[in-house]
Coordinates of C-alpha atoms in Angstrom, one line a residue:
Chain A
M1 CA 53.3 81.6 95.7
K2 CA 54.7 83.2 98.9
A3 CA 52.9 84.9 101.7
V4 CA 54.2 88.3 102.8
I5 CA 53.8 90.3 106.0
K6 CA 51.6 93.3 105.0
G7 CA 51.8 94.7 108.5
A8 CA 50.6 94.5 112.1
G9 CA 48.5 96.3 114.7
Y10 CA 49.3 96.4 118.4
I11 CA 47.0 97.7 121.1
L12 CA 47.0 98.0 124.9
V13 CA 44.0 98.7 127.1
H14 CA 44.5 100.2 130.5
V15 CA 42.1 98.5 132.9
P16 CA 43.1 99.2 136.5
D17 CA 39.7 98.1 137.9
M18 CA 39.9 94.8 136.2
V19 CA 43.4 94.2 137.8
L20 CA 41.7 94.4 141.2
R21 CA 38.5 92.5 140.4
N22 CA 39.3 90.0 137.6
G23 CA 43.0 89.1 137.7
T24 CA 43.3 85.5 139.1
T25 CA 46.1 86.4 141.6
Q26 CA 43.6 88.8 143.2
T27 CA 40.5 86.7 142.9
T28 CA 42.5 83.7 144.4
E29 CA 43.8 85.9 147.2
R30 CA 40.3 87.1 148.0
I31 CA 39.2 83.5 148.5
V32 CA 42.2 82.2 150.3
N33 CA 43.2 85.3 152.3
P34 CA 40.5 88.0 152.1
D35 CA 41.9 90.3 154.7
S36 CA 45.5 90.2 153.4
E37 CA 47.8 93.2 153.5
Y38 CA 48.4 92.6 149.8
L39 CA 44.8 93.3 148.8
K40 CA 44.9 96.5 150.9
E41 CA 48.2 97.6 149.4
L42 CA 47.5 96.8 145.7
P43 CA 45.3 99.8 144.9
K44 CA 48.1 102.2 145.9
H45 CA 50.3 100.6 143.3
L46 CA 48.0 101.1 140.3
R47 CA 49.1 103.5 137.7
S48 CA 47.2 106.4 136.1
F49 CA 46.4 106.3 132.4
E50 CA 49.0 109.1 131.9
E51 CA 51.7 107.0 133.7
V52 CA 50.8 104.0 131.5
C53 CA 51.2 106.2 128.4
S54 CA 54.6 107.5 129.6
Y55 CA 56.0 104.0 130.3
W56 CA 58.7 103.2 127.8
P57 CA 57.8 99.5 127.0
N58 CA 54.2 100.6 126.2
Q59 CA 55.4 103.2 123.8
V60 CA 57.5 100.5 122.1
Y61 CA 54.5 98.2 121.9
I62 CA 52.3 100.7 120.0
G63 CA 55.3 101.7 117.8
N64 CA 56.2 105.2 118.9
K65 CA 59.5 103.9 120.1
T66 CA 61.6 101.0 118.8
P67 CA 63.2 98.0 120.6
D68 CA 66.6 99.7 119.9
D69 CA 65.4 102.8 121.7
L70 CA 64.5 100.7 124.7
A71 CA 67.8 98.8 124.6
A72 CA 69.7 102.1 124.7
L73 CA 68.1 103.2 127.9
E74 CA 69.9 102.8 131.2
A75 CA 67.6 100.7 133.2
D76 CA 67.8 100.6 137.0
K77 CA 69.1 97.3 138.3
V78 CA 66.1 96.8 140.5
R79 CA 63.4 99.0 139.2
G80 CA 64.2 98.6 135.5
W81 CA 62.4 101.2 133.3
A82 CA 59.6 101.7 135.9
D83 CA 60.7 105.2 136.9
L84 CA 61.9 106.5 133.5
K85 CA 59.4 108.7 131.8
C86 CA 59.3 108.3 128.0
D87 CA 59.7 111.5 126.1
V88 CA 56.7 110.4 123.9
T89 CA 53.5 110.0 125.8
D90 CA 51.0 109.9 122.9
R91 CA 48.3 107.3 123.3
Y92 CA 48.3 106.7 119.6
G93 CA 51.2 105.0 117.8
K94 CA 52.0 103.8 114.3
F95 CA 50.9 100.3 115.2
G96 CA 47.9 101.1 117.3
Q97 CA 46.9 102.7 120.5
I98 CA 46.6 102.6 124.3
M99 CA 42.9 102.7 125.1
P100 CA 41.6 104.0 128.4
Q101 CA 39.2 101.9 130.5
Q102 CA 36.2 104.1 130.1
Q103 CA 36.4 103.8 126.3
F104 CA 37.0 100.1 126.5
L105 CA 33.8 99.5 128.6
L106 CA 31.9 101.1 125.8
L107 CA 33.7 99.0 123.2
M108 CA 32.8 95.9 125.2
Q109 CA 29.2 97.0 125.1
A110 CA 29.4 97.5 121.3
C111 CA 30.8 93.9 121.1
D112 CA 28.0 92.4 123.1
V113 CA 25.4 91.1 120.8
F114 CA 23.2 89.3 123.4
D115 CA 22.3 92.3 125.5
L116 CA 24.3 91.0 128.4
L117 CA 26.4 94.1 129.1
K118 CA 24.6 96.8 131.0
L119 CA 26.0 100.3 131.5
D120 CA 24.9 103.1 133.8
A121 CA 23.2 105.7 131.7
G122 CA 25.2 108.5 133.3
F123 CA 28.5 106.8 132.6
V124 CA 27.6 106.4 128.9
D125 CA 26.5 110.0 128.6
K126 CA 29.8 111.1 130.1
Y127 CA 32.1 109.1 127.8
K128 CA 30.2 108.3 124.6
A129 CA 31.5 111.4 122.8
E130 CA 35.2 110.7 123.6
F131 CA 34.6 107.0 122.5
A132 CA 33.2 108.2 119.1
E133 CA 36.2 110.4 118.6
N134 CA 38.7 107.6 119.0
P135 CA 40.2 107.3 115.4
L136 CA 39.8 103.5 115.3
I137 CA 36.2 103.5 116.3
T138 CA 33.9 103.6 113.3
E139 CA 30.4 105.0 113.2
D140 CA 29.1 101.4 112.8
I141 CA 30.6 100.5 116.2
T142 CA 29.4 103.7 117.9
A143 CA 25.9 102.9 116.5
R144 CA 26.0 99.6 118.4
I145 CA 25.9 101.4 121.8
P146 CA 22.2 101.3 122.7
E147 CA 20.3 104.6 123.0
T148 CA 18.6 103.5 126.2
Q149 CA 20.9 102.4 129.0
T150 CA 20.3 101.1 132.5
E151 CA 19.7 102.8 135.8
I152 CA 22.4 102.2 138.4
A153 CA 19.9 100.7 140.9
E154 CA 19.1 98.0 138.4
I155 CA 22.8 97.3 137.8
E156 CA 23.3 97.0 141.6
R157 CA 20.4 94.5 141.7
L158 CA 21.8 92.5 138.9
V159 CA 25.2 92.2 140.6
K160 CA 23.6 91.4 144.1
E161 CA 20.8 89.1 143.0
E162 CA 21.6 87.7 139.6
H163 CA 25.3 86.7 139.8
S164 CA 26.3 89.5 137.3
E165 CA 29.9 90.5 137.0
G166 CA 30.4 94.1 138.0
L167 CA 32.1 96.6 135.8
Y168 CA 33.9 99.3 137.6
M169 CA 35.5 102.7 136.9
N170 CA 37.7 104.1 139.7
D171 CA 36.3 101.5 142.0
V172 CA 32.7 102.7 141.4
L173 CA 30.2 100.3 139.9
V174 CA 29.2 101.6 136.4
G175 CA 27.9 98.5 134.7
C176 CA 27.7 94.7 134.7
I177 CA 27.7 91.6 132.5
K178 CA 24.8 89.3 133.1
R179 CA 25.1 85.5 133.0
A180 CA 24.0 84.2 129.7
H181 CA 22.5 81.0 131.2
D182 CA 21.1 80.2 134.6
I183 CA 22.9 76.9 135.1
D184 CA 25.7 76.5 132.4
V185 CA 29.0 77.6 134.0
N186 CA 30.4 78.1 130.5
L187 CA 28.0 81.0 130.0
S188 CA 28.4 82.4 133.6
A189 CA 28.9 86.1 134.0
H190 CA 32.5 85.5 134.8
V191 CA 33.2 83.6 131.6
M192 CA 31.1 86.1 129.5
H193 CA 33.2 88.9 131.0
E194 CA 36.4 87.2 130.1
N195 CA 35.2 86.4 126.5
I196 CA 33.7 89.8 125.8
V197 CA 37.0 91.4 126.9
S198 CA 38.9 89.1 124.6
K199 CA 36.6 89.8 121.7
A200 CA 36.6 93.6 122.2
S201 CA 40.4 93.8 122.4
S202 CA 40.6 91.6 119.4
V203 CA 38.3 94.0 117.5
L204 CA 40.5 96.9 118.5
S205 CA 43.6 95.0 117.3
I206 CA 41.9 94.2 113.9
L207 CA 41.0 97.9 113.4
A208 CA 44.6 98.9 114.3
A209 CA 46.0 96.5 111.8
V210 CA 43.6 97.7 109.1
K211 CA 44.7 101.2 109.7
S212 CA 48.4 100.6 109.9
T213 CA 48.5 98.5 106.8
G214 CA 46.0 100.6 104.8
I215 CA 44.2 97.5 103.5
D216 CA 40.5 97.6 102.5
K217 CA 38.5 95.6 105.1
N218 CA 36.9 93.7 102.3
E219 CA 40.2 92.3 101.2
V220 CA 40.4 90.1 104.3
E221 CA 39.1 86.6 103.2
Y222 CA 40.0 84.7 106.4
I223 CA 40.8 85.5 110.0
I224 CA 42.3 83.3 112.6
D225 CA 42.0 84.1 116.3
C226 CA 44.7 82.7 118.5
C227 CA 43.9 84.0 122.0
E228 CA 43.9 81.6 125.0
E229 CA 40.2 81.9 125.9
A230 CA 37.4 79.4 125.1
C231 CA 33.8 80.2 124.1
G232 CA 31.0 77.8 123.9
D233 CA 28.4 76.2 126.1
M234 CA 28.0 73.1 128.2
N235 CA 27.6 70.9 125.1
Q236 CA 30.7 72.3 123.4
R237 CA 32.8 74.2 125.9
G238 CA 35.4 75.4 123.4
G239 CA 33.2 75.6 120.4
G240 CA 34.6 79.0 119.2
N241 CA 34.6 81.1 116.9
F242 CA 36.2 84.3 118.4
A243 CA 37.7 85.1 115.0
K244 CA 34.4 85.5 113.2
A245 CA 32.7 87.2 116.1
A246 CA 35.4 89.9 116.2
A247 CA 35.5 90.2 112.4
E248 CA 31.7 90.9 112.4
I249 CA 32.1 93.9 114.8
A250 CA 35.3 95.1 113.0
G251 CA 33.4 95.1 109.7
L252 CA 35.3 92.5 107.8
D253 CA 32.2 91.5 105.9
N254 CA 34.1 89.4 103.3
A255 CA 35.9 87.2 105.9
S256 CA 35.3 83.8 107.2
G257 CA 37.5 82.4 110.0
S258 CA 38.2 80.1 112.8
D259 CA 40.2 79.8 116.1
T260 CA 43.6 78.2 116.6
R261 CA 44.8 77.3 120.1
G262 CA 48.1 76.3 121.5
F263 CA 48.6 78.3 124.8
C264 CA 51.3 80.9 124.3
A265 CA 52.4 79.1 121.0
G266 CA 49.0 79.9 119.5
P267 CA 50.0 83.0 117.6
A268 CA 53.0 81.4 115.9
H269 CA 50.9 78.3 114.9
A270 CA 48.2 80.7 113.6
I271 CA 50.7 82.7 111.5
V272 CA 52.2 79.6 110.0
E273 CA 48.7 78.4 109.1
A274 CA 47.8 81.8 107.7
A275 CA 50.9 81.9 105.6
A276 CA 50.2 78.4 104.3
L277 CA 46.7 79.4 103.4
V278 CA 48.0 82.4 101.4
A279 CA 50.9 80.4 99.9
S280 CA 48.5 77.7 98.7
G281 CA 46.3 80.3 97.0
T282 CA 43.3 79.4 99.1
Y283 CA 42.9 83.0 100.3
K284 CA 44.7 86.1 99.2
T285 CA 44.6 88.0 102.5
V286 CA 44.5 86.4 105.9
M287 CA 44.5 88.1 109.2
V288 CA 45.7 86.6 112.5
T289 CA 44.3 88.3 115.7
A290 CA 44.2 87.9 119.4
G291 CA 42.7 89.9 122.2
G292 CA 43.8 90.2 125.8
C293 CA 43.3 88.2 128.9
T294 CA 41.7 89.5 132.1
A295 CA 42.9 86.6 134.2
K296 CA 46.6 87.5 133.8
L297 CA 46.1 91.1 134.9
G298 CA 48.3 91.7 138.0
M299 CA 49.5 88.1 137.8
N300 CA 52.8 89.1 139.5
A301 CA 51.5 92.0 141.4
K302 CA 52.3 90.4 144.8
N303 CA 56.0 90.7 144.0
H304 CA 55.6 94.2 142.5
V305 CA 53.8 95.4 145.7
E306 CA 56.4 93.7 147.9
K307 CA 59.2 95.5 146.0
D308 CA 57.3 98.8 146.0
L309 CA 57.0 98.8 142.3
P310 CA 53.9 99.9 140.3
A311 CA 51.5 97.0 139.5
L312 CA 52.9 96.8 135.9
E313 CA 50.4 94.2 134.6
D314 CA 47.6 96.8 134.3
C315 CA 47.0 96.5 130.5
L316 CA 45.3 94.0 128.3
G317 CA 47.3 93.4 125.1
G318 CA 46.2 92.6 121.6
F319 CA 47.7 92.2 118.2
A320 CA 46.7 91.5 114.6
V321 CA 48.9 90.6 111.7
V322 CA 47.9 90.9 108.0
L323 CA 49.3 88.4 105.5
T324 CA 48.8 88.8 101.8
A325 CA 49.9 87.1 98.6
D326 CA 53.4 88.1 97.4
N327 CA 53.5 91.7 96.2
G328 CA 57.2 91.6 95.5
I329 CA 58.0 94.1 98.2
D330 CA 57.0 93.1 101.7
P331 CA 59.0 90.6 103.7
V332 CA 58.2 86.9 103.1
I333 CA 57.4 84.1 105.5
N334 CA 59.7 81.3 104.4
L335 CA 57.5 78.2 104.9
N336 CA 60.5 75.9 104.1
M337 CA 62.0 77.1 107.4
V338 CA 59.4 76.2 110.0
G339 CA 60.7 75.0 113.4
R340 CA 58.5 72.2 115.0
H341 CA 58.4 70.9 118.5
T342 CA 57.1 67.5 117.8
V343 CA 55.5 64.9 120.2
G344 CA 58.9 63.1 120.2
T345 CA 61.1 66.2 120.8
G346 CA 61.0 66.1 124.6
A347 CA 60.8 68.9 127.1
A348 CA 64.5 69.5 127.9
P349 CA 65.4 73.1 126.9
Q350 CA 68.2 71.8 124.7
N351 CA 65.7 69.7 122.7
V352 CA 63.2 72.5 122.6
I353 CA 65.7 75.1 121.2
G354 CA 67.2 72.5 119.0
S355 CA 63.9 71.7 117.3
L356 CA 62.7 75.3 117.1
V357 CA 66.0 77.1 116.1
A358 CA 68.8 74.8 115.0
A359 CA 66.8 72.1 113.1
P360 CA 64.9 74.4 110.5
L361 CA 68.1 76.4 109.9
E362 CA 70.2 73.3 109.4
K363 CA 67.7 71.9 106.9
N364 CA 68.2 75.1 104.9
G365 CA 72.0 75.1 105.2
L366 CA 72.0 78.0 107.6
K367 CA 73.7 78.5 111.0
I368 CA 72.2 80.0 114.1
T369 CA 74.3 83.2 113.5
D370 CA 72.8 83.6 110.0
I371 CA 69.6 84.9 111.6
D372 CA 69.9 88.6 112.3
K373 CA 67.2 88.9 115.0
Y374 CA 65.4 86.4 117.1
S375 CA 62.1 87.2 118.7
P376 CA 61.2 84.4 121.2
E377 CA 59.2 85.1 124.4
M378 CA 59.3 89.0 124.5
Q379 CA 58.1 89.5 128.1
N380 CA 58.9 92.8 129.6
P381 CA 61.7 92.1 132.2
D382 CA 60.4 94.9 134.5
I383 CA 57.4 92.5 135.1
T384 CA 59.1 89.2 135.4
K385 CA 62.4 90.0 137.2
P386 CA 60.9 91.1 140.4
A387 CA 58.7 88.0 140.4
G388 CA 61.8 85.7 140.3
A389 CA 61.2 84.6 136.7
G390 CA 64.3 86.5 135.4
D391 CA 64.7 88.3 132.1
V392 CA 62.8 85.9 129.8
P393 CA 64.0 87.1 126.4
L394 CA 67.6 87.2 127.7
A395 CA 67.3 83.7 129.0
N396 CA 66.1 82.6 125.5
Y397 CA 69.1 84.3 123.8
K398 CA 71.5 82.7 126.2
M399 CA 70.0 79.3 125.3
I400 CA 70.2 79.9 121.6
A401 CA 73.8 81.1 121.9
A402 CA 74.7 78.1 124.1
L403 CA 73.3 75.8 121.4
A404 CA 75.3 77.6 118.8
V405 CA 78.4 77.0 120.9
K406 CA 77.5 73.4 121.3
N407 CA 77.0 73.1 117.5
G408 CA 80.4 74.7 116.9
E409 CA 78.8 77.7 115.2
L410 CA 79.8 80.3 117.8
Q411 CA 82.9 80.8 119.9
R412 CA 82.4 80.4 123.7
A413 CA 83.9 83.9 124.0
D414 CA 81.0 85.3 122.0
L415 CA 78.3 84.0 124.3
A416 CA 78.0 87.3 126.1
T417 CA 77.7 89.5 123.0
F418 CA 75.1 87.2 121.2
P419 CA 72.0 88.6 123.0
A420 CA 72.7 92.2 122.1
K421 CA 73.7 91.3 118.5
H422 CA 70.9 88.8 117.6
G423 CA 68.4 89.7 120.3
L424 CA 66.0 92.3 121.5
V425 CA 65.0 93.5 125.0
G426 CA 61.5 92.5 126.0
W427 CA 58.7 95.1 126.0
A428 CA 55.5 93.1 125.8
P429 CA 52.9 92.7 128.6
T430 CA 52.8 89.3 130.3
Q431 CA 49.5 88.3 128.6
G432 CA 50.6 84.8 127.8
H433 CA 50.1 84.5 124.0
I434 CA 50.8 88.3 123.4
P435 CA 54.5 88.3 124.2
S436 CA 55.1 85.1 122.3
G437 CA 57.3 86.2 119.4
V438 CA 54.7 88.3 117.6
P439 CA 55.3 91.7 119.1
Y440 CA 58.4 92.1 116.9
I441 CA 56.6 91.3 113.6
G442 CA 55.6 95.0 113.0
F443 CA 59.2 96.1 113.6
A444 CA 60.7 93.2 111.7
K445 CA 58.8 94.2 108.6
D446 CA 60.0 97.8 108.9
D447 CA 63.6 96.8 109.7
I448 CA 63.8 94.4 106.8
L449 CA 62.3 96.9 104.4
A450 CA 64.8 99.5 105.7
G451 CA 67.6 97.1 105.0
K452 CA 68.6 97.1 108.7
I453 CA 68.3 93.3 109.0
K454 CA 67.8 90.7 106.3
N455 CA 65.8 88.2 108.4
A456 CA 64.2 87.5 111.7
M457 CA 63.0 84.3 113.4
I458 CA 59.8 84.4 115.4
I459 CA 59.5 81.7 118.1
G460 CA 56.4 80.8 120.0
K461 CA 56.4 78.4 122.9
G462 CA 53.5 77.0 124.8
S463 CA 53.1 75.2 128.2
L464 CA 50.5 72.6 127.2
F465 CA 50.8 70.8 130.6
L466 CA 48.8 73.7 132.1
G467 CA 45.6 72.1 130.6
R468 CA 46.4 68.8 132.3
M469 CA 45.8 66.9 129.1
T470 CA 49.4 66.2 128.4
N471 CA 52.8 66.8 130.0
L472 CA 54.2 67.8 126.6
F473 CA 55.7 71.2 125.9
D474 CA 55.0 72.9 122.6
G475 CA 56.6 75.4 120.2
V476 CA 56.8 76.5 116.6
S477 CA 59.0 79.0 114.8
F478 CA 59.2 80.6 111.4
V479 CA 61.5 83.0 109.6
I480 CA 60.6 86.3 108.0
E481 CA 63.0 87.4 105.3
A482 CA 63.5 90.1 102.7
N483 CA 61.5 89.8 99.6
D484 CA 63.7 89.1 96.5
G485 CA 61.0 90.6 94.3
N486 CA 61.1 87.6 91.9
N487 CA 58.0 85.9 92.6
Q488 CA 55.0 88.2 92.7
A489 CA 51.6 86.7 92.8
E490 CA 50.4 88.8 89.9
G491 CA 53.7 88.9 88.1
G492 CA 54.8 85.2 88.5
V493 CA 53.1 84.1 85.3
S494 CA 51.6 87.1 83.5
E495 CA 48.8 87.1 81.0
A496 CA 51.2 87.8 78.2
E497 CA 53.4 84.9 79.3
V498 CA 50.4 82.6 79.4
K499 CA 49.4 83.7 75.8
G500 CA 53.0 83.1 74.7
L501 CA 53.0 79.6 76.2
I502 CA 49.6 78.8 74.5
A503 CA 50.9 80.2 71.2
K504 CA 54.0 78.1 71.5
A505 CA 52.0 75.0 72.3
M506 CA 49.7 75.6 69.3
K507 CA 52.7 76.1 67.0
D508 CA 54.3 72.9 68.2
F509 CA 51.0 71.1 67.7
A510 CA 50.7 72.5 64.2
A511 CA 54.2 71.5 63.4
A512 CA 53.6 68.0 64.7
L513 CA 50.5 67.7 62.5
M514 CA 52.4 69.0 59.4
E515 CA 55.1 66.4 60.1
Q516 CA 52.5 63.7 60.3
A517 CA 50.9 64.9 57.1
E518 CA 54.2 64.8 55.3
Chain B
M1 CA 55.4 76.8 143.3
D2 CA 52.3 76.0 141.3
L3 CA 49.5 75.1 143.7
E4 CA 48.7 71.9 141.9
N5 CA 52.3 70.8 142.1
Q6 CA 52.4 71.5 145.8
K7 CA 49.4 69.2 146.1
R8 CA 51.1 66.5 144.2
V9 CA 54.3 66.8 146.2
K10 CA 52.3 66.6 149.4
D11 CA 50.4 63.5 148.2
F12 CA 53.6 61.7 147.1
A13 CA 55.2 62.5 150.5
E14 CA 52.1 60.9 152.2
Q15 CA 52.0 58.0 149.8
Y16 CA 55.7 57.0 149.9
G17 CA 56.8 58.5 153.2
P18 CA 58.7 61.8 153.2
E19 CA 62.1 60.0 153.9
N20 CA 61.7 58.2 150.5
V21 CA 61.0 61.2 148.3
V22 CA 63.6 63.4 146.5
V23 CA 62.4 66.5 144.8
L24 CA 64.4 67.4 141.7
L25 CA 64.2 71.0 140.4
G26 CA 65.0 72.5 137.0
A27 CA 64.3 76.1 137.7
A28 CA 66.3 78.7 135.8
E29 CA 67.5 80.9 138.6
G30 CA 68.8 80.7 142.1
E31 CA 66.0 82.6 143.6
A32 CA 63.3 80.6 141.9
S33 CA 65.1 77.3 142.9
G34 CA 65.3 78.5 146.5
L35 CA 61.6 79.4 146.6
A36 CA 60.6 75.9 145.3
A37 CA 63.1 74.2 147.6
E38 CA 61.7 76.2 150.6
T39 CA 58.2 75.2 149.6
V40 CA 58.9 71.5 149.8
T41 CA 60.9 71.7 153.0
A42 CA 59.8 74.6 155.3
G43 CA 56.4 75.2 153.6
D44 CA 54.9 77.6 151.0
P45 CA 56.5 81.0 151.7
T46 CA 53.7 82.7 149.7
Y47 CA 51.0 81.3 152.0
A48 CA 48.9 80.4 148.9
G49 CA 49.1 76.6 148.4
P50 CA 48.5 73.3 150.2
L51 CA 52.0 73.4 151.6
T52 CA 51.3 76.6 153.6
G53 CA 52.4 75.8 157.2
V54 CA 53.4 72.2 156.2
S55 CA 57.1 71.5 156.7
L56 CA 57.7 68.3 154.8
G57 CA 61.5 68.7 155.1
L58 CA 62.0 66.7 151.8
T59 CA 65.4 66.1 150.3
V60 CA 65.6 68.5 147.4
Y61 CA 68.2 69.1 144.7
H62 CA 68.6 71.1 141.5
V63 CA 69.5 69.1 138.4
C64 CA 72.6 71.2 137.9
E65 CA 74.1 70.3 141.3
P66 CA 77.2 68.1 141.3
E67 CA 75.5 65.5 143.6
V68 CA 72.8 65.0 141.0
K69 CA 75.0 65.3 137.9
E70 CA 77.2 62.4 139.0
E71 CA 74.1 60.1 139.2
F72 CA 73.5 60.6 135.5
D73 CA 74.7 58.8 132.4
A74 CA 77.2 61.3 131.1
A75 CA 75.8 61.1 127.5
V76 CA 72.2 61.7 128.6
Y77 CA 73.3 64.6 130.8
D78 CA 75.2 66.1 127.8
E79 CA 72.1 65.7 125.6
Q80 CA 69.6 67.0 128.0
V81 CA 71.3 69.4 130.4
S82 CA 74.7 70.6 129.2
M83 CA 73.3 73.5 127.1
M84 CA 71.5 74.8 130.2
E85 CA 74.6 74.4 132.3
M86 CA 76.2 76.9 130.0
V87 CA 73.4 79.3 130.4
L88 CA 72.5 79.1 134.1
D89 CA 74.3 80.7 137.1
V90 CA 75.0 77.3 138.5
D91 CA 77.1 78.6 141.5
D92 CA 74.2 80.8 142.6
I93 CA 71.8 77.9 142.3
I94 CA 74.1 75.6 144.3
N95 CA 74.4 78.3 147.1
E96 CA 70.7 78.8 147.3
M97 CA 70.0 75.1 147.4
K98 CA 72.6 74.3 150.0
S99 CA 71.4 77.0 152.2
I100 CA 67.8 75.7 152.1
R101 CA 68.9 72.1 152.6
E102 CA 71.0 73.0 155.6
Q103 CA 68.2 74.9 157.2
F104 CA 65.1 72.8 156.5
C105 CA 65.9 69.2 155.2
K106 CA 65.0 66.5 157.6
Y107 CA 66.3 63.4 155.8
L108 CA 69.8 64.1 154.7

């Protein structure tokens, strides 16, 4: 059996106050250089929700615009797409939505099942109705918001005296997250904040994927979370299970699940695992999900402020992909074409691209140019270029093209045209695991069904050395291709065919008995 | 440059003597190479890490510079670096690196 891509959900959450208070670039600066000019300047570079909704890459992320639309724009050499206002500014898109901060704080409270997140009663009164009106927010979720909220004086006390992490709206304290243990750092208010944010944005991603695919929530039998956070306590620091925790709030009552980790490569690992679980027949429908990361908010904002750009890393990102058993229509994940960066591969870019791109294709008798679109690290270059990290997707395409030249599959003269032909421009927020190949899956499904492309390779790469456990790099890739319609789960061997096979076996058996009797 | 890497470079310089240490970079761009080279010579230009205000003046090269390339076994270089040579703006990297070395290296 094969696993198909049923569809995907993509969400952004605009959280300007978390950029200032929870992004590690800012928290580090506050410790190292508390009176810095940068910290004074940064608030002036934050965007409004309207500006975030009119930013081209964000409209691509939620599916109102396509990567081709983005590529066709004339970006400024220095400021990229930052000053171009998208003609679509809708917060809702075909893949998901951009959620404003005030709604997200309420969603976080709905996701907190240990009464750790306190909100100011006035704040809740003001925004509860708009939260309930959000098309992805179900009545079950709204019902999780407690009737009785907290007075602001008590919230102030919890922040001042009880090490609670403040929650802010327009720089005004409106709530807090309490520590979940007095001593255990793994349950500190800071960690609980990070984890509840991840969980809540994962819930929103799941709901977006359910809506965009039209599946019944009860169809989902297994869910894999592939974010980069860890939840647990002092006795099992990364115990997990974000997947099941988010599935509970999202109402996937029929799902079990687990977490998969691999830094930025996590999503690609998780999707290969999910596809294998479906292909093996273990589960019919599997979802892969990941919420966003507060630590990376404003990660490159120093460079953005320095170059008088908006602080573009002001959104949490999330995604969820639904895989189901072959329906004869939706694009297939070809599990015979999985690229693996093994322990012995080495860290040189040549070896990395070789193992992830060239090796699986070669095994299947294909050339690098046989893949129509590659989706490697899809970071938005508006964010990375001013920070000196260059255009990350473009760098990947150049490497893939250079390898094709080395392997004699591409003329040197075609190096320059390869990125536009086989690549995409980056539109994803720099949330680590979020840009790692997966933002294209929703479009890839549509482009394959529309006959625009016949296949796409998704490439995830991870910097394992950041965890100081190994110096190894990591990566995994897989290919999504058009469904030939020949191998449906239900139609592969039909009931009539089974009856026919049994009848034939009986006849043969009877004939053998007759022969023996004679 | 990553704060932990700055610490390691500083520790190595103290352990082996700055005149005995060569820092070899593999950054993908001239600007990023220049920033890393400046960090291990003049000090951390971002004022964030352990090399802030510490001018080690270490000898620093990028792996794509000709002085480094000729030290390699040609087959190994072909296997490990030649693809990236095709991709990178090597001239830009060389210019950045030379400029930093001329200004800040103490042990050339």
